[in-house]
Tab-separated table of C-alpha atoms in Angstrom:
chain	number	residue	atom	x	y	z
A	1	MET	CA	80.099	110.429	105.639
A	2	SER	CA	83.653	110.940	106.808
A	3	THR	CA	86.422	108.631	105.662
A	4	ALA	CA	88.923	109.987	108.278
A	5	PRO	CA	90.398	107.296	110.502
A	6	THR	CA	89.049	107.138	114.000
A	7	THR	CA	91.190	106.599	117.166
A	8	ASP	CA	90.282	103.820	119.530
A	9	PRO	CA	90.909	105.170	123.137
A	10	THR	CA	91.329	101.686	124.430
A	11	ALA	CA	93.995	100.702	121.855
A	12	ALA	CA	97.473	100.110	123.159
A	13	PRO	CA	99.918	103.025	122.516
A	14	THR	CA	102.260	102.626	119.649
A	15	THR	CA	105.738	103.986	118.963
A	16	ASP	CA	104.852	104.515	115.335
A	17	LEU	CA	104.450	108.338	114.977
A	18	THR	CA	104.630	108.111	111.136
A	19	SER	CA	100.896	108.092	110.886
A	20	ASP	CA	100.406	111.074	113.158
A	21	PRO	CA	99.602	113.987	110.945
A	22	THR	CA	100.535	116.433	113.776
A	23	ALA	CA	104.051	115.092	114.104
A	24	GLY	CA	106.262	117.817	112.729
A	25	PRO	CA	109.887	117.932	111.795
A	26	HIS	CA	110.816	118.411	115.450
A	27	ALA	CA	108.979	115.225	116.675
A	28	ALA	CA	111.075	112.633	118.455
A	29	PRO	CA	112.516	110.012	116.248
A	30	VAL	CA	110.557	106.838	115.880
A	31	ARG	CA	112.218	103.654	116.961
A	32	PHE	CA	110.473	100.492	115.698
A	33	ASP	CA	110.403	97.209	117.631
A	34	THR	CA	110.522	95.414	114.247
A	35	LYS	CA	112.677	95.562	111.148
A	36	ILE	CA	112.114	95.045	107.472
A	37	ALA	CA	115.290	94.090	105.845
A	38	VAL	CA	116.512	92.975	102.395
A	39	LEU	CA	119.811	91.257	101.799
A	40	LEU	CA	121.276	91.213	98.377
A	41	ARG	CA	124.196	89.293	96.956
A	42	GLU	CA	127.025	91.816	96.447
A	43	ASP	CA	127.834	90.927	92.818
A	44	LEU	CA	124.396	91.883	91.302
A	45	GLU	CA	124.118	94.400	88.508
A	46	PRO	CA	122.358	97.652	89.647
A	47	TRP	CA	119.197	96.889	87.675
A	48	GLN	CA	119.117	93.494	89.332
A	49	ARG	CA	119.502	94.996	92.799
A	50	LEU	CA	116.477	97.185	92.211
A	51	ASN	CA	114.428	94.407	90.588
A	52	VAL	CA	115.206	91.873	93.364
A	53	THR	CA	114.411	94.357	96.060
A	54	ALA	CA	111.140	95.335	94.683
A	55	PHE	CA	110.082	91.707	94.249
A	56	LEU	CA	111.211	90.656	97.708
A	57	VAL	CA	109.396	93.389	99.637
A	58	SER	CA	106.165	92.779	97.720
A	59	GLY	CA	106.048	89.417	99.419
A	60	LEU	CA	106.190	90.903	102.846
A	61	GLY	CA	103.584	93.615	102.056
A	62	THR	CA	101.041	91.054	101.037
A	63	THR	CA	101.450	88.550	103.806
A	64	VAL	CA	102.359	90.612	106.903
A	65	PRO	CA	99.587	93.230	106.901
A	66	GLU	CA	100.948	95.056	110.000
A	67	VAL	CA	103.858	96.396	108.009
A	68	ILE	CA	101.533	98.427	105.856
A	69	GLY	CA	100.596	101.921	106.967
A	70	GLU	CA	97.503	104.021	106.080
A	71	PRO	CA	96.726	105.368	102.621
A	72	TYR	CA	98.261	108.735	101.741
A	73	GLN	CA	96.388	111.924	100.704
A	74	ASP	CA	97.857	115.175	99.396
A	75	ALA	CA	96.533	118.652	100.340
A	76	ASP	CA	94.147	118.607	97.352
A	77	GLY	CA	92.504	115.417	98.585
A	78	VAL	CA	94.093	113.076	95.970
A	79	SER	CA	94.477	109.644	97.471
A	80	TYR	CA	97.556	107.394	97.060
A	81	LEU	CA	98.255	103.822	97.988
A	82	PRO	CA	99.538	102.939	101.456
A	83	MET	CA	103.161	102.077	101.862
A	84	PHE	CA	105.292	100.329	104.453
A	85	ARG	CA	104.908	102.016	107.888
A	86	GLN	CA	108.667	101.732	108.498
A	87	PRO	CA	111.904	101.934	106.615
A	88	VAL	CA	113.171	99.063	104.565
A	89	LEU	CA	116.938	98.592	105.267
A	90	VAL	CA	118.925	97.111	102.406
A	91	PHE	CA	122.013	95.106	103.038
A	92	GLU	CA	124.551	93.308	100.939
A	93	GLY	CA	126.815	90.317	101.417
A	94	THR	CA	128.603	87.465	99.797
A	95	LYS	CA	126.906	84.249	98.562
A	96	GLU	CA	127.992	82.680	101.841
A	97	THR	CA	126.632	85.442	103.971
A	98	LEU	CA	123.230	85.120	102.078
A	99	ARG	CA	123.106	81.302	102.455
A	100	ALA	CA	123.835	81.607	106.253
A	101	ALA	CA	121.301	84.355	106.637
A	102	HIS	CA	118.706	82.219	104.804
A	103	GLY	CA	119.409	79.351	107.169
A	104	ARG	CA	119.015	81.576	110.223
A	105	ALA	CA	115.783	83.053	108.883
A	106	LEU	CA	114.349	79.509	108.402
A	107	THR	CA	115.497	78.397	111.890
A	108	ARG	CA	113.854	81.529	113.455
A	109	ALA	CA	110.630	80.977	111.367
A	110	LEU	CA	110.352	84.649	110.535
A	111	PRO	CA	108.464	85.756	107.380
A	112	CYS	CA	110.980	85.463	104.563
A	113	ALA	CA	110.894	85.953	100.818
A	114	VAL	CA	113.648	84.556	98.457
A	115	PHE	CA	114.809	85.496	95.006
A	116	THR	CA	117.059	83.095	93.118
A	117	ALA	CA	119.303	83.596	90.116
A	118	ASP	CA	116.931	81.324	88.135
A	119	LEU	CA	114.249	83.997	88.258
A	120	PHE	CA	116.165	86.307	86.097
A	121	ALA	CA	115.371	83.940	83.240
A	122	THR	CA	111.691	83.727	83.848
A	123	GLY	CA	108.972	86.115	82.881
A	124	ASN	CA	105.954	85.487	85.008
A	125	ASP	CA	104.842	84.463	88.440
A	126	ARG	CA	103.930	80.819	87.485
A	127	ASP	CA	107.399	80.172	86.085
A	128	ASN	CA	109.021	81.996	89.053
A	129	ARG	CA	107.341	79.648	91.493
A	130	ALA	CA	108.143	76.585	89.307
A	131	ALA	CA	111.862	77.603	89.230
A	132	VAL	CA	112.065	77.821	93.001
A	133	ARG	CA	110.041	74.615	93.608
A	134	ALA	CA	112.442	72.670	91.333
A	135	VAL	CA	115.456	73.247	93.644
A	136	PRO	CA	116.041	71.855	97.108
A	137	THR	CA	116.414	74.474	99.925
A	138	ALA	CA	120.118	73.831	100.380
A	139	ASP	CA	120.785	74.246	96.623
A	140	LEU	CA	118.821	77.492	95.975
A	141	GLY	CA	120.920	79.940	94.023
A	142	LEU	CA	119.967	82.808	96.281
A	143	VAL	CA	120.661	86.372	95.192
A	144	GLY	CA	118.321	88.054	97.659
A	145	LEU	CA	116.076	87.599	100.642
A	146	ALA	CA	113.734	89.788	102.578
A	147	VAL	CA	112.842	89.215	106.216
A	148	TYR	CA	110.644	90.780	108.720
A	149	GLY	CA	110.501	90.359	112.489
A	150	PRO	CA	111.700	91.640	115.849
A	151	ARG	CA	114.629	94.010	115.399
A	152	ASN	CA	117.077	91.920	117.400
A	153	GLY	CA	116.066	88.767	115.604
A	154	VAL	CA	116.535	90.247	112.112
A	155	ASP	CA	119.873	91.695	113.219
A	156	LYS	CA	121.033	88.199	114.186
A	157	ILE	CA	119.876	86.803	110.887
A	158	LEU	CA	121.858	89.465	108.959
A	159	LYS	CA	125.075	88.812	110.876
A	160	GLY	CA	128.015	89.355	108.526
A	161	ALA	CA	126.095	91.546	106.148
A	162	ARG	CA	126.830	95.214	105.624
A	163	MET	CA	124.502	98.117	104.757
A	164	HIS	CA	124.081	98.574	100.978
A	165	PRO	CA	126.118	101.606	99.839
């Protein structure tokens, strides 16, 4: 029994060539209609930036299934977990930029994950959720957020942020 994916000839065409095993190094660049973006507060330590980014994108991957591509397999047939089907763009900004982006993300009702400064002091998911639940939206000590949606909508949410160096 073959486990190779099948192609549905009636399916709508996609601009995502990343799953095309025949797309070589000279294939046309892929331009996605959507964007996965992380916005980090600019004053975080390097280890915090990495930790916050990992936590934030895990929320998108589990609740927005269309962002996940197909599983990987190497030439020896060893299988690996699937990953996002498109790049994750990481931005940074001030506390004020982050707060404004958070407000715009909520207004646009796009899938959004948040990480607050309080989460650095917790050690498990239960305590993380309790720490966020204890603070009103306007008072969240945001240090990062992740958002997914139409490219132009995400760009508007991130207004004032700059690409992470």
